[in-house]
Coordinates of C-alpha atoms and ligand atoms in Angstrom, one line a residue:
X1 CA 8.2 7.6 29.9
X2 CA 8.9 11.2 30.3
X3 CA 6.3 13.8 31.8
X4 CA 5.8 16.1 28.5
X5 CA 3.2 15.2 26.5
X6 CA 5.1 15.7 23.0
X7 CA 3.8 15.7 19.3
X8 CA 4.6 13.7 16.4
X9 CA 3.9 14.2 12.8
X10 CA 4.1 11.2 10.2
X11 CA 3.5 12.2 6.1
X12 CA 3.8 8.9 4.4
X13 CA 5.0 8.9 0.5
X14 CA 4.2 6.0 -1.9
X15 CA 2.4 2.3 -0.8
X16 CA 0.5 0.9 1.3
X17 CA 3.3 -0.2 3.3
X18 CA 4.6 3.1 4.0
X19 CA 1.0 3.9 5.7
X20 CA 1.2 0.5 8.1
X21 CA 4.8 1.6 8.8
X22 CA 3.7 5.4 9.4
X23 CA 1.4 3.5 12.0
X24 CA 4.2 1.3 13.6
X25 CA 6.6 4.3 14.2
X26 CA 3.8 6.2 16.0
X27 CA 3.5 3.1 17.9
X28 CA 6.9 2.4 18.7
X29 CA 7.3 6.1 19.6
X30 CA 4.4 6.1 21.9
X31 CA 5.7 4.8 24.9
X32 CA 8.2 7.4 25.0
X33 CA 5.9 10.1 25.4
X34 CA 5.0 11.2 21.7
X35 CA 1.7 11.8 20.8
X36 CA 0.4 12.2 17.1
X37 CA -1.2 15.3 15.7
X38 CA -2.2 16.0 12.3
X39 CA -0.6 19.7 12.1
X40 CA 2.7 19.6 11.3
X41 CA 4.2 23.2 12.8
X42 CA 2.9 22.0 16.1
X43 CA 5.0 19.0 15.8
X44 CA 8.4 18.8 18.3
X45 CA 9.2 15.6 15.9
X46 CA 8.4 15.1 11.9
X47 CA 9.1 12.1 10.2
X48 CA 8.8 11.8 6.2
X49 CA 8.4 8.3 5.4
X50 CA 9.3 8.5 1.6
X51 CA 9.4 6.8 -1.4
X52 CA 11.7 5.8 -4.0
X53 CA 9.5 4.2 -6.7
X54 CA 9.5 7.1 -9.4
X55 CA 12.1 10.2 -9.8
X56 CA 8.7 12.5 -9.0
X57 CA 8.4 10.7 -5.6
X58 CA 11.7 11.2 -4.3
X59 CA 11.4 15.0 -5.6
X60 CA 8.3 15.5 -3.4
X61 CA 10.4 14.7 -0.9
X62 CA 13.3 17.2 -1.1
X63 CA 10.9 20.0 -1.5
X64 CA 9.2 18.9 1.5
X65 CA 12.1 19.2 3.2
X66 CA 12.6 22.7 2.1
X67 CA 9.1 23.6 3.6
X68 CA 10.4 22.2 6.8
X69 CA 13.4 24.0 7.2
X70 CA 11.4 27.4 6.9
X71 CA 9.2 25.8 9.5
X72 CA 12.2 24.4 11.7
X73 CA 13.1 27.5 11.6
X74 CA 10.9 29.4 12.7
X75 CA 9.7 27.0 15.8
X76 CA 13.4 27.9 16.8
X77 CA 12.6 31.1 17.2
X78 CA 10.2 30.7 19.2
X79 CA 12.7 28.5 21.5
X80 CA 10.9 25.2 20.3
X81 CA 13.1 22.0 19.1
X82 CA 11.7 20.1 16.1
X83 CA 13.4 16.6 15.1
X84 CA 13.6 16.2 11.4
X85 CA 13.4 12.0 10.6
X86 CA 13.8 10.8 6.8
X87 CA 12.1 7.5 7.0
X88 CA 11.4 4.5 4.2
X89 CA 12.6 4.1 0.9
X90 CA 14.4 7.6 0.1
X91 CA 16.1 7.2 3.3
X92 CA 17.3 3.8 2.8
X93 CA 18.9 4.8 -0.9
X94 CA 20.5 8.2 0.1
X95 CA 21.3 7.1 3.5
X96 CA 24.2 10.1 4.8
X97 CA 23.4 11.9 1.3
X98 CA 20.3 13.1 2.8
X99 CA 22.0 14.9 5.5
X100 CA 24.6 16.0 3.5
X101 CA 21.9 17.7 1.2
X102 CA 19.6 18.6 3.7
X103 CA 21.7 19.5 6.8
X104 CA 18.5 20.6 9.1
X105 CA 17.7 16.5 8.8
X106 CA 18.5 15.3 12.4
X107 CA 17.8 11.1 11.4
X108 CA 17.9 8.9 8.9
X109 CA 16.0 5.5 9.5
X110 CA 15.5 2.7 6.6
X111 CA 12.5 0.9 6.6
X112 CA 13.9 -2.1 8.7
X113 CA 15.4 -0.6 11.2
X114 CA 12.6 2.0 12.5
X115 CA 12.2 -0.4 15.2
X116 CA 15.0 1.3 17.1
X117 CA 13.5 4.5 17.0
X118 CA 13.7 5.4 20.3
X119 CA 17.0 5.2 20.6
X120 CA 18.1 6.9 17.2
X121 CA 15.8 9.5 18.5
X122 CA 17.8 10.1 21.6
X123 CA 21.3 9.3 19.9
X124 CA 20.0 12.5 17.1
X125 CA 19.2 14.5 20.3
X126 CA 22.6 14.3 21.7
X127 CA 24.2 14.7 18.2
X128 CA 22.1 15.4 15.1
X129 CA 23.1 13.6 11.9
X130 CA 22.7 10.4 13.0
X131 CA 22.3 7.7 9.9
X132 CA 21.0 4.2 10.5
X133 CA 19.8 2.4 7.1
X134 CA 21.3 -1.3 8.5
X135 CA 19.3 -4.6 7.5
X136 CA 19.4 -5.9 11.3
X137 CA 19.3 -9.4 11.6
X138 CA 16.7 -9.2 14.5
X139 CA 13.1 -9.1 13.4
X140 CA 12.0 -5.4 13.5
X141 CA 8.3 -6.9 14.1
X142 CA 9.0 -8.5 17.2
X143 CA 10.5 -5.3 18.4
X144 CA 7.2 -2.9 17.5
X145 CA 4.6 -2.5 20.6
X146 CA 1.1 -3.3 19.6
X147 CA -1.2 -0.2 18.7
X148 CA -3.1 1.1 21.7
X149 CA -7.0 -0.4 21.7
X150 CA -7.3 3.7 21.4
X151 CA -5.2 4.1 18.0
X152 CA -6.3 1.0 16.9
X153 CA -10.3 2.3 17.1
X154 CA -8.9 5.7 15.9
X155 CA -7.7 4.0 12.3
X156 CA -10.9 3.0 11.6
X157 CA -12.0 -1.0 11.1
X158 CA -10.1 -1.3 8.2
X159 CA -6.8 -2.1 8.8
X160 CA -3.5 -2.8 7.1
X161 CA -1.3 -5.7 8.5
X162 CA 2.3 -6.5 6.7
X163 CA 2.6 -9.8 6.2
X164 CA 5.8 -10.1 3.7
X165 CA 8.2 -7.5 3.0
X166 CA 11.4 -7.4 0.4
X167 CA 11.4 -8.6 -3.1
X168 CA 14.0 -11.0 -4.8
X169 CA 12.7 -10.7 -8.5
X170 CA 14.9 -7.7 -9.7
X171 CA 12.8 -6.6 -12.3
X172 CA 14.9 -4.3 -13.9
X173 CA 12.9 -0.6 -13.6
X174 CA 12.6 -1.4 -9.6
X175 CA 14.1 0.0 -6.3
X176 CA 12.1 -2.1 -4.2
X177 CA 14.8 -5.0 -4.0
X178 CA 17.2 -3.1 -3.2
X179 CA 15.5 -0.5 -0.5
X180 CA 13.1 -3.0 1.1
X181 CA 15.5 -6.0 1.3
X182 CA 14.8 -9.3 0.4
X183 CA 12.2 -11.2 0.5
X184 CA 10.9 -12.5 4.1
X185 CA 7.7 -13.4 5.6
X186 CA 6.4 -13.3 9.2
X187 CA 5.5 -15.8 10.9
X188 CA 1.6 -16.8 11.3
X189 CA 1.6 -17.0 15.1
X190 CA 2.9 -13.3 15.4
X191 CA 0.2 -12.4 12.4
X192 CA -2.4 -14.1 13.9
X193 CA -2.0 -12.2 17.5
X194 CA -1.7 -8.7 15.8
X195 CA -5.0 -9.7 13.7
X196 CA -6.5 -11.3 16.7
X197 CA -5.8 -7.6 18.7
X198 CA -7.2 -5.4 16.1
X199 CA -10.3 -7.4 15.4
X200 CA -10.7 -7.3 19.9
X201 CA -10.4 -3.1 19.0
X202 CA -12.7 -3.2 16.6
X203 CA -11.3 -3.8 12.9
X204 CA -13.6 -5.7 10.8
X205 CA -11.4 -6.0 7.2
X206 CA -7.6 -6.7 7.2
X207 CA -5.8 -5.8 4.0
X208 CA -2.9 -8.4 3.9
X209 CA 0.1 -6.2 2.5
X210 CA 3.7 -7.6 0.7
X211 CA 5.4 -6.4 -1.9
X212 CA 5.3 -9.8 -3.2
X213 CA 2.1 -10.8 -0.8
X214 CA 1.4 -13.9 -3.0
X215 CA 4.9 -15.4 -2.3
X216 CA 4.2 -15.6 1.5
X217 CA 5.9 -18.5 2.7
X218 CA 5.5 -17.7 6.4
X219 CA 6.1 -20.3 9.2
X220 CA 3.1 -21.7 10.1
X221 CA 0.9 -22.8 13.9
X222 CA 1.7 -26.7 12.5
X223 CA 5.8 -25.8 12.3
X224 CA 4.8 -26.4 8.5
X225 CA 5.2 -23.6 5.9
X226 CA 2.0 -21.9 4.9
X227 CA 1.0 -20.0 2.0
X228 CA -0.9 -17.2 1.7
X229 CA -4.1 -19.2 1.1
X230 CA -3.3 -21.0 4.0
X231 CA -2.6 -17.8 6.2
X232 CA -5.8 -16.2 4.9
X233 CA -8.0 -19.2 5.9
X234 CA -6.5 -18.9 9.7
X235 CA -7.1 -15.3 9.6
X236 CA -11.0 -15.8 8.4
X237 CA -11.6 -17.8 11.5
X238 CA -10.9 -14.8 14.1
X239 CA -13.9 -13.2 15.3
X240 CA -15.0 -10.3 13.7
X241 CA -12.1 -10.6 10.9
X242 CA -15.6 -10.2 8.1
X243 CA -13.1 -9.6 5.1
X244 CA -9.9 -10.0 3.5
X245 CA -8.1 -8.1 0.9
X246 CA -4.1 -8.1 -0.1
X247 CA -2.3 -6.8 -2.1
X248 CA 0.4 -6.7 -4.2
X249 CA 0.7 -10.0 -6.2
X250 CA 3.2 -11.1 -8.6
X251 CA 2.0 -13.3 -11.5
X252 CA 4.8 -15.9 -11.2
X253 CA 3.5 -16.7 -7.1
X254 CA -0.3 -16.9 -8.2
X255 CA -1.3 -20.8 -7.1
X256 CA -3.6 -22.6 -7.1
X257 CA -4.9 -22.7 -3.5
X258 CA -5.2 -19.1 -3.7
X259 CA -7.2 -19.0 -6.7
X260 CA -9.8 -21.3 -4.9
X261 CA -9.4 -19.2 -1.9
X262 CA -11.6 -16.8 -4.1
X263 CA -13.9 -19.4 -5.0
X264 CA -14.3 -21.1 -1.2
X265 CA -13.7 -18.2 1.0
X266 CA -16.6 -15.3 1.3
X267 CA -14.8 -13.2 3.6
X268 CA -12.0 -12.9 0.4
X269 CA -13.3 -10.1 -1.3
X270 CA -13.5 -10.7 -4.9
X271 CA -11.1 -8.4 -6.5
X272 CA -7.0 -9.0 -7.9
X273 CA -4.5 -6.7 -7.8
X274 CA -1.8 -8.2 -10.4
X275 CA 0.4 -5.8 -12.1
X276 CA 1.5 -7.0 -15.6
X277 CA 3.4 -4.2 -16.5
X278 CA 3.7 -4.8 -20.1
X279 CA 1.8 -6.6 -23.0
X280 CA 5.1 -7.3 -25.1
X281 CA 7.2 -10.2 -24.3
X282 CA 9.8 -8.4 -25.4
X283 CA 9.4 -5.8 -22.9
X284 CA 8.5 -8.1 -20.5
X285 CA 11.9 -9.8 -20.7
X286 CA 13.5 -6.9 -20.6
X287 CA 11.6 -6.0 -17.5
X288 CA 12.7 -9.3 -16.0
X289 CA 9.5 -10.4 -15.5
X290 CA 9.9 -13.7 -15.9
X291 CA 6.7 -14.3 -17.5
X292 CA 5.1 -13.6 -21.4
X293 CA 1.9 -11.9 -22.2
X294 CA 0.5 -15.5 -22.7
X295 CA 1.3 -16.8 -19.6
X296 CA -0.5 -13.5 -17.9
X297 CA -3.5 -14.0 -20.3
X298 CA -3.6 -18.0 -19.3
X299 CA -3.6 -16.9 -15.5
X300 CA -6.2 -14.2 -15.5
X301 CA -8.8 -17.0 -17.3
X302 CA -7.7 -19.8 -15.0
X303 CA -8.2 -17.7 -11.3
X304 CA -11.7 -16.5 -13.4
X305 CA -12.4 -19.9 -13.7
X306 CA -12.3 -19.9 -9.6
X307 CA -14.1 -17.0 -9.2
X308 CA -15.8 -15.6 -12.5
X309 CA -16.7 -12.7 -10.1
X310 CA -13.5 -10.9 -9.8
X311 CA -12.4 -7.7 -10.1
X312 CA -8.9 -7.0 -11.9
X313 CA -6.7 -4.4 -11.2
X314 CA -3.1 -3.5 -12.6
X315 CA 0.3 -1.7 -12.9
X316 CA 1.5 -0.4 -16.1
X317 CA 5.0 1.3 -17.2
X318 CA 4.8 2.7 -20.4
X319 CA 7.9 4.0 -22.3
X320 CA 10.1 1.4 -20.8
X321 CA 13.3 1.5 -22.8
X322 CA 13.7 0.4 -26.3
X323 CA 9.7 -0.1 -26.3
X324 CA 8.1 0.5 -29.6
X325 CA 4.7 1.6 -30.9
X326 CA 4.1 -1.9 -31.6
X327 CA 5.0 -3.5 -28.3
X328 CA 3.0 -0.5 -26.7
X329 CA -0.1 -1.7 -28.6
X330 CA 0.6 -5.0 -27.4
X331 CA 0.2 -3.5 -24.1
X332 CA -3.3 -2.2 -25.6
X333 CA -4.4 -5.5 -26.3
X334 CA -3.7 -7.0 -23.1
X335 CA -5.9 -4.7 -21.4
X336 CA -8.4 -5.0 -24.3
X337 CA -8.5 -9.0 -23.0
X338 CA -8.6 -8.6 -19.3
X339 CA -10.9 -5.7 -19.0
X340 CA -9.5 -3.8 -15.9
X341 CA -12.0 -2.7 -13.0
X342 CA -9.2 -0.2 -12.3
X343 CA -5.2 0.5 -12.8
X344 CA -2.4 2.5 -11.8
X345 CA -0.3 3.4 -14.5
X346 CA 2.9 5.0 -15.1
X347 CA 6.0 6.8 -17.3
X348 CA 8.7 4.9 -16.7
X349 CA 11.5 6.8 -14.6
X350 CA 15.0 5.8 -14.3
X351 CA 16.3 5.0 -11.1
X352 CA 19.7 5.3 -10.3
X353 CA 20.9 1.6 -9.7
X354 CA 18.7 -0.3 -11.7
X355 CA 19.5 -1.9 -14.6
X356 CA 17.1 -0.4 -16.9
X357 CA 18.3 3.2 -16.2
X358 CA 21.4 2.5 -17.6
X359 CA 20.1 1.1 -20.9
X360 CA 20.6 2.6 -24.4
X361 CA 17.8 2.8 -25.8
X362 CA 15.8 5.2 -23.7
X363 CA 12.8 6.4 -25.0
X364 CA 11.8 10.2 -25.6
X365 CA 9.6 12.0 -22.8
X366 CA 7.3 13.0 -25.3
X367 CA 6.8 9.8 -26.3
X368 CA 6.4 8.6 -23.1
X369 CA 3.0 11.3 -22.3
X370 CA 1.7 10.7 -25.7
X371 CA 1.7 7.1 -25.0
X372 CA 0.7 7.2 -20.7
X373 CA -2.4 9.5 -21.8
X374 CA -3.7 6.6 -24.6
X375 CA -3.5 3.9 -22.3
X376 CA -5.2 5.8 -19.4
X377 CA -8.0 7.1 -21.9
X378 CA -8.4 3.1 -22.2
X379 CA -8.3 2.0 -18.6
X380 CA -10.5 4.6 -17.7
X381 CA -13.4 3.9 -20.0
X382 CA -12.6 0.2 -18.9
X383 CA -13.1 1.8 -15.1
X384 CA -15.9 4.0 -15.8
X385 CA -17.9 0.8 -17.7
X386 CA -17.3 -1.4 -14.8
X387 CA -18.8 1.5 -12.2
X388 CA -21.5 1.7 -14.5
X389 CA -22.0 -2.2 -14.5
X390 CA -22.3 -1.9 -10.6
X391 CA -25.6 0.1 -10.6
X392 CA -28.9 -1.5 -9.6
X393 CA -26.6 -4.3 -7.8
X394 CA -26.6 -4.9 -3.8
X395 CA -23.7 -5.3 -2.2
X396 CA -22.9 -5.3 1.4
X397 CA -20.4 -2.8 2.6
X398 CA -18.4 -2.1 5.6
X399 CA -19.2 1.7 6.5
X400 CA -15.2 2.6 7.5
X401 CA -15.2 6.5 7.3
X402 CA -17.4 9.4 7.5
X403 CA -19.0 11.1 3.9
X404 CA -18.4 13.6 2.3
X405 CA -21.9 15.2 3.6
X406 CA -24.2 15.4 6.8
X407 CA -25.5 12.0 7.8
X408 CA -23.5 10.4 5.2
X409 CA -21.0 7.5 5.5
X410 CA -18.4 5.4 3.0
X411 CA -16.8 2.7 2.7
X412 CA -15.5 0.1 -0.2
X413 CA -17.6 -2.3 -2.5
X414 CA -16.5 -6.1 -2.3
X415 CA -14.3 -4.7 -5.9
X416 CA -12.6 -1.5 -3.7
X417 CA -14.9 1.1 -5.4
X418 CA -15.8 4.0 -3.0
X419 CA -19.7 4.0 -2.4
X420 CA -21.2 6.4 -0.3
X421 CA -24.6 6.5 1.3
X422 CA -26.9 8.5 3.5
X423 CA -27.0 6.9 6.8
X424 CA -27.4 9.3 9.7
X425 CA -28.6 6.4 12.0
X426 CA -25.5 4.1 11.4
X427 CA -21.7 4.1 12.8
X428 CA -18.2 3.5 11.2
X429 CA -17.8 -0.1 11.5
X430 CA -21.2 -0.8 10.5
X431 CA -22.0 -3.7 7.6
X432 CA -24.9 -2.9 5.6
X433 CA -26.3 -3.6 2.6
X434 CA -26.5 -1.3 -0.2
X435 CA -27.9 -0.9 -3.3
X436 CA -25.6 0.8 -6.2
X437 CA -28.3 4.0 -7.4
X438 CA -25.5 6.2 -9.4
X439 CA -21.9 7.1 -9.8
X440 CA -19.2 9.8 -10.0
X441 CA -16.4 10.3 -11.5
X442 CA -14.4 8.6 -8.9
X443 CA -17.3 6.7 -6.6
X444 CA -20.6 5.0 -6.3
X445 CA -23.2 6.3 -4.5
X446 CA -26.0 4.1 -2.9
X447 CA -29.1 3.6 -1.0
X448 CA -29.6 1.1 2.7
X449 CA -31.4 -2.1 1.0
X450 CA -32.4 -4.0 4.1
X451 CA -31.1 -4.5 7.8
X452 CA -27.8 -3.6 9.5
X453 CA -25.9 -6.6 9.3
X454 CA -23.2 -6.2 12.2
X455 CA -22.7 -3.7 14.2
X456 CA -19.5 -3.1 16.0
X457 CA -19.6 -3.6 19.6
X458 CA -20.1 0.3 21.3
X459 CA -17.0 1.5 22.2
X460 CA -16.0 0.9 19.4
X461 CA -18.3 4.1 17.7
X462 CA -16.1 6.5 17.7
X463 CA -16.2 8.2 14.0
X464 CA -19.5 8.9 13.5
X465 CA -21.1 10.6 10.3
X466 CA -20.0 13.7 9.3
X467 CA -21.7 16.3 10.8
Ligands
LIG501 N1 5.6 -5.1 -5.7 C1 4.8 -4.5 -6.7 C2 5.3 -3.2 -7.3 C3 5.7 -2.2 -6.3 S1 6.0 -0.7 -7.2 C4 4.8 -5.5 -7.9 O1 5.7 -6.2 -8.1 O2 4.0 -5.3 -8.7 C5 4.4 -0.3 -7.8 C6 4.4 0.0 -9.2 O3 5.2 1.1 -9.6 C7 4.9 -1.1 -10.1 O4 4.0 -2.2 -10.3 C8 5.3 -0.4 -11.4 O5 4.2 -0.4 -12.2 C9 5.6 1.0 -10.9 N2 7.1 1.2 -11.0 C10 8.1 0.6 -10.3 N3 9.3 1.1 -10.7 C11 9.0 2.0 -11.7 C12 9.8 2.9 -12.5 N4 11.1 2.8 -12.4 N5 9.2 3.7 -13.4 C13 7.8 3.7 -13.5 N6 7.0 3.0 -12.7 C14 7.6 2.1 -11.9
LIG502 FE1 9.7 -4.4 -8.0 FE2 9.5 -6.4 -9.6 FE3 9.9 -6.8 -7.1 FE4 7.5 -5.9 -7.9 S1 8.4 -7.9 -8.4 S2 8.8 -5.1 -6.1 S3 8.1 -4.6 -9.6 S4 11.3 -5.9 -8.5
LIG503 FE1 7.8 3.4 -2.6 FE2 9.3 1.9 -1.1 FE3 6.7 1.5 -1.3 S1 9.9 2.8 -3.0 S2 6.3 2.1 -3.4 S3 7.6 3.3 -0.4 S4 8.3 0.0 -1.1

């Protein structure tokens, strides 16, 4: 460990899994002396962990880099170093293209090989430049040191734990396959320790994350494969683990187990996050979905069947090529059956590599808008009826941030909606109940119905209300 103190600074771009990975590089660069702060021209090392998904993604990234150089450059003059790192997707795509457009970018480091960070970080010292975007056959997990009890109670207690990565479906919009790998899982024993360690520091909700979460195939405590319902049932039993979330599933690995998972299991909060993409099976093929709008239709009723109490969120791509007014209102419709409790949706971009960007029949970017601002206008009233639905209910929430005001705290309904509420006597990391009084735009806001329900053990306060 070296005698400096020095500072790291980690933007993350994109998913989930970008923000666990921000996490794991902090980790992994801990022990050599680095220590994270939130201002970035105070920071001797700055790592943009980027994404790939969508043209307007990557070009955040490239002007970020321009703000960095002025900043770079200026720390120099004052006689300070500051590493530049391009991490995640972007990095593993443009690999030395980065440096050749950027030349102030010391590193390059793909999402599975971040592991090695401290010594790419030294190797970039001695010679900037340095490019390392391998798929390593080792397991970058078993590699990573565990958060500190510290950073771990810093996060919060709700915590996101990678659990598969990679994708083998090749839709054909997507980078994901090709910047993420393909498709593994961890194994339970090493998911179980890392769960068992944050719940010890005080994390209270896990949020299982894959890009294909539903198609864990992990190996499991029994030398048996498990699935994710099986994974999720261990993971409930740890003490203090109150609730489960993951996300994001594909419709093809949806079974059975995991649907009555939802039904059987009250520490799996009630809410599905299964992107359909498209409501026209011809679109759908296109996509390489490998699944029709009937087939999606058939699932959503069965899993409600398990759980009629379930939220359902989405991904959309409108503007897809060769999609047509009429295919786009099939899109409509599907949403018009599932009723959405919210979505993400999106003009489709064409990224270089993918099938799909090299097809014909492209469709106009006008077209595209006109089309992204209907369906929105949809999803949202969709959104903003399901809020309204929530008022007058009770639900109890696990308080994992301050408010937005004095004595005020937040957290997530069992469906993922924000809700804040007045609290001044109560911690982060507190469960209470709550009653639903009003909404905003983008919240709900509630009253305490009734007695705290945990409380995390003390140390473990350290966020308190705003003040
Ligand atoms: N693994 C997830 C998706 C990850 S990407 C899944 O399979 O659902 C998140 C979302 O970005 C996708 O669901 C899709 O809606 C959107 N997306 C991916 N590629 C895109 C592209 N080329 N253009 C527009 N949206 C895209
Ligand atoms: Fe991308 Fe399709 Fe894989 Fe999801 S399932 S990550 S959209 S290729
Ligand atoms: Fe983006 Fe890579 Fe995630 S492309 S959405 S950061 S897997």
């Amino acid at each position: 460990m070296s005698d400096t103190p020095k500072k790291m600074f980690v933007k993350s771009f994109g998913c989930q899994m970008n923000v666990y990975d921000a996490q794991r590089m902090v980790d992994v660069l801990s022990p050599e002396g680095y220590m994270e702060t939130d201002n970035q021209a105070d920071a001797d090392l700055v790592v943009l962990n980027t994404c790939h998904i969508r043209e307007k993604a990557v070009e955040k990234v490239y002007s970020d880099l321009g703000r960095l150089r002025k900043i770079k450059h200026a720390r120099g003059e004052d006689g300070k170093d500051t590493m530049v790192v391009v991490a995640g997707c972007v990095a593993q795509a443009e690999g030395k293209e980065i440096v050749r457009r950027a030349g102030m970018v010391d590193l390059v480091v793909g999402p599975q090989s971040y592991h090695r960070l401290p010594e790419l970080v030294k190797q970039a010292q001695a010679k900037p430049g340095v490019v390392d975007t391998e798929f390593p056959l080792e397991d970058k997990f078993a590699h990573l040191p565990a958060a500190s009890r510290q950073r771990t109670l810093a996060r919060g207690p709700s915590a996101f734990l990678t659990v598969q990565e990679g994708c083998d479906k090749f839709c054909t919009f997507c980078v994901v396959p090709y910047t993420r790998g393909s498709e593994t899982s961890r194994g339970a024993g090493q998911l179980l320790a890392e769960a068992k360690r944050l719940a010890e520091d005080g994390v209270r909700e896990l949020t299982l994350l894959g890009q294909n979460v539903n198609a864990y195939h992990g190996g499991g405590l029994d030398g048996k494969t498990w699935n994710l319902a099986r994974l999720l049932e261990a993971l409930a039993n740890i003490d203090g683990i109150e609730r489960l979330r993951y996300t994001t599933s594909h419709p093809r690995d949806m079974d059975e187990e995991l649907m009555a998972a939802h039904r059987d299991m009250p520490q799996l909060m009630p809410y599905l996050h299964l992107p359909v993409q498209s409501g026209s099976d011809r679109i759908l093929n296109a996509m390489n979905r490998q699944h029709t709008r009937m087939d999606y239709l058939q699932l959503i009723a069965k899993i409600r069947s398990y759980q009629p109490d379930l939220a359902v969120s989405g991904d959309f791509i409108v503007g897809f090529p060769g999609e047509t007014e009429a295919d786009f209102r099939d899109t409509l419709n599907v949403i018009e059956n599932v009723g959405y409790a919210s979505a993400f949706s999106f003009k489709y971009s064409p990224r270089p590599g993918t099938p799909a960007a090299d097809m014909r029949n492209q469709v106009a970017e006008e077209v595209k808008a006109e089309r992204l601002a209907r369906l929105q206008a949809l999803l949202e009233e969709q959104r903003q009826a399901f809020n309204t639905s929530c008022i007058g209910r009770t639900f109890d929430i696990l308080l994992d941030r301050p408010g937005r005001s004095e004595g005020q705290l937040g957290g997530r309904s069992p469906y993922l909606q924000a809700v804040h509420v007045d609290a001044p006597h109560l911690k982060v990391g507190d469960i209470v109940s709550v009653k639903v009084t009003g909404k905003s735009t983008n919240s709900l806001v509630g009253e305490l119905a009734g007695a705290l329900l945990l409380s995390p053990a003390p140390e473990a306060h350290i966020m308190e209300a705003s003040a």
